[in-house]
């Protein structure tokens, strides 16, 4: 089988609810995406999303004419091609989108679901609910976690970082709702430490808003009120010394890594003791890069926790990682032109047996979504002004 062409279709959509974190606390419901199709001479097409059309066009000559079953070799060709500028930013998104579509093809050609192709023995992955809902009211937050608890989810992650009193109030809301799903006998005591993590597992994500010195007293304040399982990105993603200081100073696990790009960037986190839970993301140069990251972490006895994805398609990859802890689910209607063969049940993402990523695509719907909206707001997806020690004064 040989790749004959790569096609892309941009699309625009609204999520079921706004997403927000400390960097854009006002929230946003309007998003765009890029559908990616890798065609072959045998009629199979690999599908993925993400990346940018210009990057994919630039990389296509390295892929067309090659057998998609050699996906890891093709991945190396793409990474080597961008070596001088670095495998990061927009171009790593393009590498990732092509890589995911090639894995989809490889599994489809074998007639297997991707989880099986990747070597998973069980098609189930523990889920944690993630609100990405800094802008949600307390009632909306409670409703979200109640809905996830009704599906058996017993772990969650709150967006916070600017106001410890607000965070504690909202962490308690999450705790109360998720605790309803914890089976009898599995709940921990909040009165004294135990070897087993206390369920429900309560996490908070500061999205790199603090520096390490700010993070430590802030997290300690939270920990006096609620049992925290992990604190996510408590400092800049490259601040290996600072993250290590946070890890030593607080009870919670330090989770980070989602915004790095090349698998090699995880190494200094591991060697500095700067991470307790590594977070593989599709932005780590695709499925091939995510697998490398999980193996690197395994060598350091560090668990991994895969980031969210539309339709939870990354659960295929998570299921294959022997050191996987739990996958982020947001459940917000981003799988609008495709459905993934999976469901959330008893607190787990349960994958089906459809070949490849298991997507059922609706190309008519994609065509409808491919008309750009008349009014598109400028959206700053950058770091919040005032992050780090500039939290006070004019930069707040
Ligand atoms: Mg995060």
CSV table of C-alpha atoms and ligand atoms in Angstrom, one decimal:
chain,number,residue,atom,x,y,z
A,1,UNK,CA,0.0,0.0,0.0
A,2,UNK,CA,1.2,3.5,-0.9
A,3,UNK,CA,0.1,7.0,0.1
A,4,UNK,CA,-1.2,8.8,-2.9
A,5,UNK,CA,-2.2,12.2,-1.5
A,6,UNK,CA,-2.9,14.2,1.7
A,7,UNK,CA,-6.0,16.5,1.7
A,8,UNK,CA,-7.1,19.0,4.3
A,9,UNK,CA,-10.4,20.7,5.1
A,10,UNK,CA,-10.6,23.6,7.6
A,11,UNK,CA,-13.8,23.8,9.7
A,12,UNK,CA,-15.4,26.0,12.3
A,13,UNK,CA,-17.6,24.9,15.2
A,14,UNK,CA,-19.1,25.8,18.6
A,15,UNK,CA,-18.6,23.7,21.7
A,16,UNK,CA,-21.5,22.7,23.9
A,17,UNK,CA,-20.2,25.0,26.6
A,18,UNK,CA,-17.4,27.6,26.8
A,19,UNK,CA,-13.8,26.5,27.7
A,20,UNK,CA,-11.7,28.7,29.9
A,21,UNK,CA,-8.6,28.6,32.1
A,22,UNK,CA,-6.6,31.2,34.0
A,23,UNK,CA,-5.0,32.5,30.7
A,24,UNK,CA,-8.4,33.3,29.1
A,25,UNK,CA,-10.9,33.2,32.0
A,26,UNK,CA,-13.7,34.9,30.1
A,27,UNK,CA,-14.1,31.6,28.1
A,28,UNK,CA,-14.7,30.7,24.5
A,29,UNK,CA,-17.1,28.5,22.6
A,30,UNK,CA,-16.0,29.2,19.0
A,31,UNK,CA,-13.2,27.1,17.6
A,32,UNK,CA,-11.7,26.0,14.3
A,33,UNK,CA,-10.1,22.7,13.2
A,34,UNK,CA,-8.5,21.1,10.3
A,35,UNK,CA,-9.6,17.7,9.0
A,36,UNK,CA,-6.7,15.7,7.5
A,37,UNK,CA,-7.2,12.8,5.0
A,38,UNK,CA,-4.3,10.6,3.9
A,39,UNK,CA,-5.3,8.6,0.8
A,40,UNK,CA,-3.8,5.4,-0.5
A,41,UNK,CA,-3.7,3.4,-3.7
A,42,UNK,CA,-5.7,0.6,-2.1
A,43,UNK,CA,-8.8,2.8,-1.3
A,44,UNK,CA,-8.2,3.1,2.4
A,45,UNK,CA,-8.0,6.6,3.8
A,46,UNK,CA,-6.4,7.6,7.1
A,47,UNK,CA,-8.1,10.4,9.1
A,48,UNK,CA,-7.0,12.8,11.7
A,49,UNK,CA,-7.4,16.4,12.9
A,50,UNK,CA,-5.1,19.2,13.8
A,51,UNK,CA,-2.0,20.7,12.4
A,52,UNK,CA,-2.0,23.5,9.8
A,53,UNK,CA,-2.5,23.2,6.1
A,54,UNK,CA,0.7,24.9,5.1
A,55,UNK,CA,2.8,22.6,7.3
A,56,UNK,CA,1.1,19.5,6.0
A,57,UNK,CA,1.6,20.7,2.5
A,58,UNK,CA,5.3,21.2,3.2
A,59,UNK,CA,5.7,17.7,4.7
A,60,UNK,CA,3.5,15.8,2.1
A,61,UNK,CA,6.4,15.0,-0.3
A,62,UNK,CA,8.1,13.0,2.5
A,63,UNK,CA,4.9,10.9,2.9
A,64,UNK,CA,3.4,10.4,-0.6
A,65,UNK,CA,4.6,7.2,-2.3
A,66,UNK,CA,5.5,5.5,1.1
A,67,UNK,CA,3.9,2.6,2.8
A,68,UNK,CA,1.9,3.8,5.8
A,69,UNK,CA,2.7,0.7,7.8
A,70,UNK,CA,6.2,2.2,8.2
A,71,UNK,CA,4.8,5.0,10.2
A,72,UNK,CA,7.7,5.3,12.7
A,73,UNK,CA,10.2,5.6,9.9
A,74,UNK,CA,8.1,8.2,8.2
A,75,UNK,CA,7.8,10.1,11.5
A,76,UNK,CA,11.7,10.1,11.7
A,77,UNK,CA,11.8,11.6,8.1
A,78,UNK,CA,9.4,14.4,9.1
A,79,UNK,CA,11.2,15.2,12.3
A,80,UNK,CA,14.6,15.2,10.6
A,81,UNK,CA,13.2,17.5,7.9
A,82,UNK,CA,12.4,20.2,10.5
A,83,UNK,CA,15.6,19.6,12.5
A,84,UNK,CA,17.2,23.0,12.1
A,85,UNK,CA,14.2,25.1,13.0
A,86,UNK,CA,13.2,22.6,15.7
A,87,UNK,CA,10.3,20.2,16.1
A,88,UNK,CA,8.0,22.6,17.8
A,89,UNK,CA,5.0,24.8,17.5
A,90,UNK,CA,2.9,24.8,14.3
A,91,UNK,CA,5.1,22.3,12.4
A,92,UNK,CA,4.9,19.7,15.2
A,93,UNK,CA,1.1,20.0,14.9
A,94,UNK,CA,1.4,19.1,11.2
A,95,UNK,CA,3.7,16.2,12.0
A,96,UNK,CA,1.3,15.0,14.6
A,97,UNK,CA,-1.7,15.2,12.3
A,98,UNK,CA,0.0,13.1,9.6
A,99,UNK,CA,1.4,10.6,12.1
A,100,UNK,CA,-2.1,10.0,13.6
A,101,UNK,CA,-3.6,9.4,10.2
A,102,UNK,CA,-0.8,7.0,9.3
A,103,UNK,CA,-1.4,5.0,12.5
A,104,UNK,CA,-5.1,5.0,11.6
A,105,UNK,CA,-4.2,3.6,8.2
A,106,UNK,CA,-1.8,1.0,9.6
A,107,UNK,CA,-4.5,-0.4,11.9
A,108,UNK,CA,-7.2,-0.2,9.2
A,109,UNK,CA,-5.0,-2.2,6.8
A,110,UNK,CA,-4.6,-4.9,9.5
A,111,UNK,CA,-8.4,-4.8,10.2
A,112,UNK,CA,-7.7,-4.0,13.9
A,113,UNK,CA,-8.7,-1.3,16.2
A,114,UNK,CA,-5.8,0.9,17.0
A,115,UNK,CA,-5.7,-0.1,20.7
A,116,UNK,CA,-5.0,-3.7,19.6
A,117,UNK,CA,-2.5,-2.6,16.9
A,118,UNK,CA,-0.6,-0.7,19.6
A,119,UNK,CA,-0.4,-3.7,21.9
A,120,UNK,CA,-3.1,-2.9,24.5
A,121,UNK,CA,-4.4,-6.0,26.2
A,122,UNK,CA,-7.6,-4.3,27.6
A,123,UNK,CA,-9.6,-1.7,25.7
A,124,UNK,CA,-10.5,0.3,28.8
A,125,UNK,CA,-8.8,3.4,30.2
A,126,UNK,CA,-9.6,5.1,33.5
A,127,UNK,CA,-11.1,8.6,32.9
A,128,UNK,CA,-10.9,11.8,34.9
A,129,UNK,CA,-13.3,14.6,34.3
A,130,UNK,CA,-11.9,18.0,33.3
A,131,UNK,CA,-14.0,21.1,33.4
A,132,UNK,CA,-11.7,23.5,31.5
A,133,UNK,CA,-14.3,25.8,32.9
A,134,UNK,CA,-12.8,28.7,34.7
A,135,UNK,CA,-15.8,30.8,33.5
A,136,UNK,CA,-18.5,28.4,34.7
A,137,UNK,CA,-20.6,29.4,37.6
A,138,UNK,CA,-20.5,27.2,40.7
A,139,UNK,CA,-23.8,25.7,39.7
A,140,UNK,CA,-22.6,24.9,36.2
A,141,UNK,CA,-19.4,23.4,37.6
A,142,UNK,CA,-21.5,21.2,40.0
A,143,UNK,CA,-23.7,20.1,37.1
A,144,UNK,CA,-20.7,19.1,35.0
A,145,UNK,CA,-19.1,16.9,37.7
A,146,UNK,CA,-22.5,15.4,38.7
A,147,UNK,CA,-23.0,14.4,35.1
A,148,UNK,CA,-19.5,12.8,35.0
A,149,UNK,CA,-20.1,11.1,38.4
A,150,UNK,CA,-23.3,9.6,37.0
A,151,UNK,CA,-21.0,7.8,34.5
A,152,UNK,CA,-18.8,6.4,37.3
A,153,UNK,CA,-16.0,9.0,37.0
A,154,UNK,CA,-14.2,9.4,40.4
A,155,UNK,CA,-11.4,11.8,39.4
A,156,UNK,CA,-11.5,15.4,38.3
A,157,UNK,CA,-9.4,18.4,37.5
A,158,UNK,CA,-10.3,22.1,38.2
A,159,UNK,CA,-9.0,25.1,36.3
A,160,UNK,CA,-7.8,27.6,38.9
A,161,UNK,CA,-4.8,29.6,40.0
A,162,UNK,CA,-5.9,33.2,40.7
A,163,UNK,CA,-7.9,33.0,43.9
A,164,UNK,CA,-7.3,30.3,46.6
A,165,UNK,CA,-10.6,30.9,48.3
A,166,UNK,CA,-12.5,30.5,45.0
A,167,UNK,CA,-10.4,27.4,44.1
A,168,UNK,CA,-11.1,25.7,47.5
A,169,UNK,CA,-14.8,26.4,47.2
A,170,UNK,CA,-14.9,24.9,43.7
A,171,UNK,CA,-12.5,22.0,44.5
A,172,UNK,CA,-15.0,21.1,47.3
A,173,UNK,CA,-17.9,21.2,44.8
A,174,UNK,CA,-16.0,18.8,42.5
A,175,UNK,CA,-15.1,16.6,45.5
A,176,UNK,CA,-18.7,16.4,46.7
A,177,UNK,CA,-20.1,15.4,43.3
A,178,UNK,CA,-17.4,12.9,42.4
A,179,UNK,CA,-17.5,11.3,45.8
A,180,UNK,CA,-21.0,10.1,45.0
A,181,UNK,CA,-19.5,7.8,42.4
A,182,UNK,CA,-16.8,6.3,44.7
A,183,UNK,CA,-17.7,2.7,45.5
A,184,UNK,CA,-18.2,1.8,49.1
A,185,UNK,CA,-14.9,0.9,50.8
A,186,UNK,CA,-12.7,2.7,48.2
A,187,UNK,CA,-13.0,6.2,49.6
A,188,UNK,CA,-10.1,7.4,51.6
A,189,UNK,CA,-9.9,9.4,54.8
A,190,UNK,CA,-9.0,13.1,54.5
A,191,UNK,CA,-7.9,13.0,58.2
A,192,UNK,CA,-4.5,11.3,57.8
A,193,UNK,CA,-2.3,10.3,54.9
A,194,UNK,CA,-2.6,6.8,53.5
A,195,UNK,CA,-0.5,4.9,51.0
A,196,UNK,CA,-3.4,4.8,48.6
A,197,UNK,CA,-4.5,8.0,46.9
A,198,UNK,CA,-7.7,9.4,48.5
A,199,UNK,CA,-10.7,9.0,46.2
A,200,UNK,CA,-12.2,10.9,44.6
A,201,UNK,CA,-8.9,12.0,43.0
A,202,UNK,CA,-8.9,15.8,43.0
A,203,UNK,CA,-6.5,17.8,40.8
A,204,UNK,CA,-6.0,21.5,39.9
A,205,UNK,CA,-4.5,23.0,36.8
A,206,UNK,CA,-2.8,26.4,36.9
A,207,UNK,CA,-1.7,26.4,33.3
A,208,UNK,CA,1.8,27.9,34.1
A,209,UNK,CA,0.3,31.0,35.7
A,210,UNK,CA,2.6,31.0,38.8
A,211,UNK,CA,6.3,30.8,39.1
A,212,UNK,CA,7.6,28.1,41.4
A,213,UNK,CA,8.0,30.4,44.4
A,214,UNK,CA,4.4,31.6,44.2
A,215,UNK,CA,3.1,28.1,43.6
A,216,UNK,CA,4.4,26.5,46.8
A,217,UNK,CA,2.5,28.6,49.4
A,218,UNK,CA,-0.6,28.7,47.1
A,219,UNK,CA,-0.7,24.9,46.8
A,220,UNK,CA,0.0,24.5,50.5
A,221,UNK,CA,-3.0,26.7,51.2
A,222,UNK,CA,-5.2,24.5,49.1
A,223,UNK,CA,-3.8,21.3,50.7
A,224,UNK,CA,-4.8,22.5,54.1
A,225,UNK,CA,-8.4,22.5,52.9
A,226,UNK,CA,-8.7,19.6,50.4
A,227,UNK,CA,-6.7,16.5,49.5
A,228,UNK,CA,-5.0,17.3,46.2
A,229,UNK,CA,-3.9,14.4,44.0
A,230,UNK,CA,-2.0,16.4,41.4
A,231,UNK,CA,-1.2,20.0,40.7
A,232,UNK,CA,-0.7,20.7,37.0
A,233,UNK,CA,1.7,23.0,35.4
A,234,UNK,CA,2.4,24.9,38.6
A,235,UNK,CA,5.3,26.7,36.9
A,236,UNK,CA,6.7,27.4,33.4
A,237,UNK,CA,7.0,24.2,31.4
A,238,UNK,CA,10.8,24.6,31.0
A,239,UNK,CA,11.5,25.6,34.6
A,240,UNK,CA,12.9,22.2,35.6
A,241,UNK,CA,14.5,23.4,38.8
A,242,UNK,CA,11.4,25.3,39.9
A,243,UNK,CA,9.1,22.4,39.2
A,244,UNK,CA,11.4,20.1,41.1
A,245,UNK,CA,11.3,22.6,44.1
A,246,UNK,CA,7.5,22.5,43.9
A,247,UNK,CA,7.5,18.7,43.8
A,248,UNK,CA,9.6,18.5,47.0
A,249,UNK,CA,7.6,21.2,48.8
A,250,UNK,CA,4.0,20.0,48.5
A,251,UNK,CA,2.1,16.8,49.0
A,252,UNK,CA,0.4,16.7,45.6
A,253,UNK,CA,2.0,15.1,42.6
A,254,UNK,CA,3.4,17.6,40.0
A,255,UNK,CA,1.9,16.9,36.6
A,256,UNK,CA,3.4,18.6,33.5
A,257,UNK,CA,4.7,18.1,30.0
A,258,UNK,CA,1.5,18.6,27.9
A,259,UNK,CA,2.8,21.7,26.1
A,260,UNK,CA,6.3,20.4,25.2
A,261,UNK,CA,6.6,19.2,21.6
A,262,UNK,CA,9.6,16.9,21.0
A,263,UNK,CA,9.8,13.7,23.1
A,264,UNK,CA,13.4,14.7,24.0
A,265,UNK,CA,12.1,17.7,25.9
A,266,UNK,CA,10.7,15.4,28.5
A,267,UNK,CA,14.2,14.1,29.5
A,268,UNK,CA,15.3,17.1,31.6
A,269,UNK,CA,11.9,17.0,33.5
A,270,UNK,CA,12.7,13.4,34.4
A,271,UNK,CA,16.4,13.9,35.3
A,272,UNK,CA,15.6,16.9,37.5
A,273,UNK,CA,12.9,15.2,39.5
A,274,UNK,CA,10.6,18.0,38.1
A,275,UNK,CA,7.6,15.8,37.3
A,276,UNK,CA,5.6,13.1,39.1
A,277,UNK,CA,3.0,12.5,36.4
A,278,UNK,CA,4.0,13.0,32.8
A,279,UNK,CA,1.2,14.2,30.5
A,280,UNK,CA,1.6,12.8,26.9
A,281,UNK,CA,-0.3,14.9,24.3
A,282,UNK,CA,-0.9,14.5,20.6
A,283,UNK,CA,1.2,17.7,20.3
A,284,UNK,CA,4.2,15.5,21.2
A,285,UNK,CA,4.6,14.9,17.5
A,286,UNK,CA,1.7,12.5,17.3
A,287,UNK,CA,1.1,9.0,18.5
A,288,UNK,CA,4.7,8.0,17.8
A,289,UNK,CA,6.0,10.7,20.0
A,290,UNK,CA,3.5,9.9,22.8
A,291,UNK,CA,4.6,6.3,22.9
A,292,UNK,CA,8.3,7.4,23.2
A,293,UNK,CA,7.3,9.7,26.1
A,294,UNK,CA,5.5,7.0,28.0
A,295,UNK,CA,8.5,4.7,27.6
A,296,UNK,CA,10.9,7.4,28.8
A,297,UNK,CA,8.7,8.0,31.9
A,298,UNK,CA,8.5,4.2,32.5
A,299,UNK,CA,12.3,4.1,32.9
A,300,UNK,CA,12.0,6.6,35.7
A,301,UNK,CA,9.1,4.8,37.4
A,302,UNK,CA,6.9,7.8,36.5
A,303,UNK,CA,3.2,7.3,35.5
A,304,UNK,CA,1.7,9.1,32.5
A,305,UNK,CA,-1.8,10.6,32.0
A,306,UNK,CA,-2.9,11.3,28.4
A,307,UNK,CA,-4.5,14.6,27.6
A,308,UNK,CA,-8.0,15.1,26.3
A,309,UNK,CA,-9.0,14.7,22.6
A,310,UNK,CA,-12.2,15.1,20.6
A,311,UNK,CA,-14.3,12.0,21.1
A,312,UNK,CA,-11.6,10.7,23.4
A,313,UNK,CA,-9.8,9.0,20.5
A,314,UNK,CA,-6.4,9.2,22.3
A,315,UNK,CA,-7.8,6.5,24.7
A,316,UNK,CA,-6.5,4.0,22.0
A,317,UNK,CA,-2.9,5.2,22.8
A,318,UNK,CA,-3.4,5.5,26.5
A,319,UNK,CA,-4.7,1.9,26.6
A,320,UNK,CA,-1.4,0.7,25.2
A,321,UNK,CA,0.8,2.4,27.8
A,322,UNK,CA,1.7,0.1,30.7
A,323,UNK,CA,2.3,3.1,33.0
A,324,UNK,CA,-0.9,4.9,32.2
A,325,UNK,CA,-2.9,6.4,35.1
A,326,UNK,CA,-6.0,8.1,33.7
A,327,UNK,CA,-7.1,10.1,30.7
A,328,UNK,CA,-8.6,13.6,30.6
A,329,UNK,CA,-12.2,13.7,29.3
A,330,UNK,CA,-14.1,17.0,28.7
A,331,UNK,CA,-17.1,15.7,26.8
A,332,UNK,CA,-18.1,18.9,25.1
A,333,UNK,CA,-19.2,18.1,21.6
A,334,UNK,CA,-16.0,18.6,19.6
A,335,UNK,CA,-16.5,15.3,17.7
A,336,UNK,CA,-19.0,17.1,15.5
A,337,UNK,CA,-18.2,15.6,12.1
A,338,UNK,CA,-17.1,12.2,13.3
A,339,UNK,CA,-18.1,9.8,16.0
A,340,UNK,CA,-15.5,7.6,17.9
A,341,UNK,CA,-16.3,4.0,18.7
A,342,UNK,CA,-16.0,4.4,22.4
A,343,UNK,CA,-18.1,5.3,25.5
A,344,UNK,CA,-17.6,6.3,29.1
A,345,UNK,CA,-18.8,3.6,31.5
A,346,UNK,CA,-18.0,2.8,35.1
A,347,UNK,CA,-15.5,5.7,35.1
A,348,UNK,CA,-13.6,4.3,32.2
A,349,UNK,CA,-13.3,5.1,28.5
A,350,UNK,CA,-14.3,1.8,26.8
A,351,UNK,CA,-13.1,1.4,23.2
A,352,UNK,CA,-14.8,-0.6,20.5
A,353,UNK,CA,-13.6,-2.9,17.8
A,354,UNK,CA,-14.0,-0.7,14.7
A,355,UNK,CA,-10.7,-0.7,12.7
A,356,UNK,CA,-8.2,2.1,13.1
A,357,UNK,CA,-9.1,5.0,15.3
A,358,UNK,CA,-12.7,3.8,15.0
A,359,UNK,CA,-14.1,7.1,13.6
A,360,UNK,CA,-17.4,7.1,11.7
A,361,UNK,CA,-17.1,10.3,9.6
A,362,UNK,CA,-19.9,12.5,8.4
A,363,UNK,CA,-18.5,14.3,5.4
A,364,UNK,CA,-21.7,16.2,4.7
A,365,UNK,CA,-21.5,17.6,8.2
A,366,UNK,CA,-17.8,18.5,7.6
A,367,UNK,CA,-18.8,20.3,4.4
A,368,UNK,CA,-21.4,22.3,6.4
A,369,UNK,CA,-18.8,23.2,9.0
A,370,UNK,CA,-16.2,24.3,6.4
A,371,UNK,CA,-17.9,27.6,5.7
A,372,UNK,CA,-16.0,30.2,7.8
A,373,UNK,CA,-18.3,32.3,10.1
A,374,UNK,CA,-18.8,35.9,9.0
A,375,UNK,CA,-17.5,37.3,12.3
A,376,UNK,CA,-14.4,35.8,13.8
A,377,UNK,CA,-13.1,37.3,17.0
A,378,UNK,CA,-9.4,37.6,17.4
A,379,UNK,CA,-8.5,35.1,20.1
A,380,UNK,CA,-5.4,35.3,22.2
A,381,UNK,CA,-4.4,31.7,23.2
A,382,UNK,CA,-1.3,33.0,24.9
A,383,UNK,CA,-0.1,33.3,28.4
A,384,UNK,CA,-2.1,35.6,30.8
A,385,UNK,CA,-0.6,39.1,31.2
A,386,UNK,CA,0.9,39.2,34.7
A,387,UNK,CA,1.8,35.6,35.0
A,388,UNK,CA,4.7,34.7,37.2
A,389,UNK,CA,5.9,37.3,39.7
A,390,UNK,CA,4.2,40.1,37.7
A,391,UNK,CA,0.9,39.0,39.2
A,392,UNK,CA,0.4,42.4,41.0
A,393,UNK,CA,-0.1,45.9,39.8
A,394,UNK,CA,-0.5,47.1,36.2
A,395,UNK,CA,0.1,43.7,34.7
A,396,UNK,CA,-2.6,41.9,36.6
B,1,LIG,MG1,-3.4,21.4,31.5
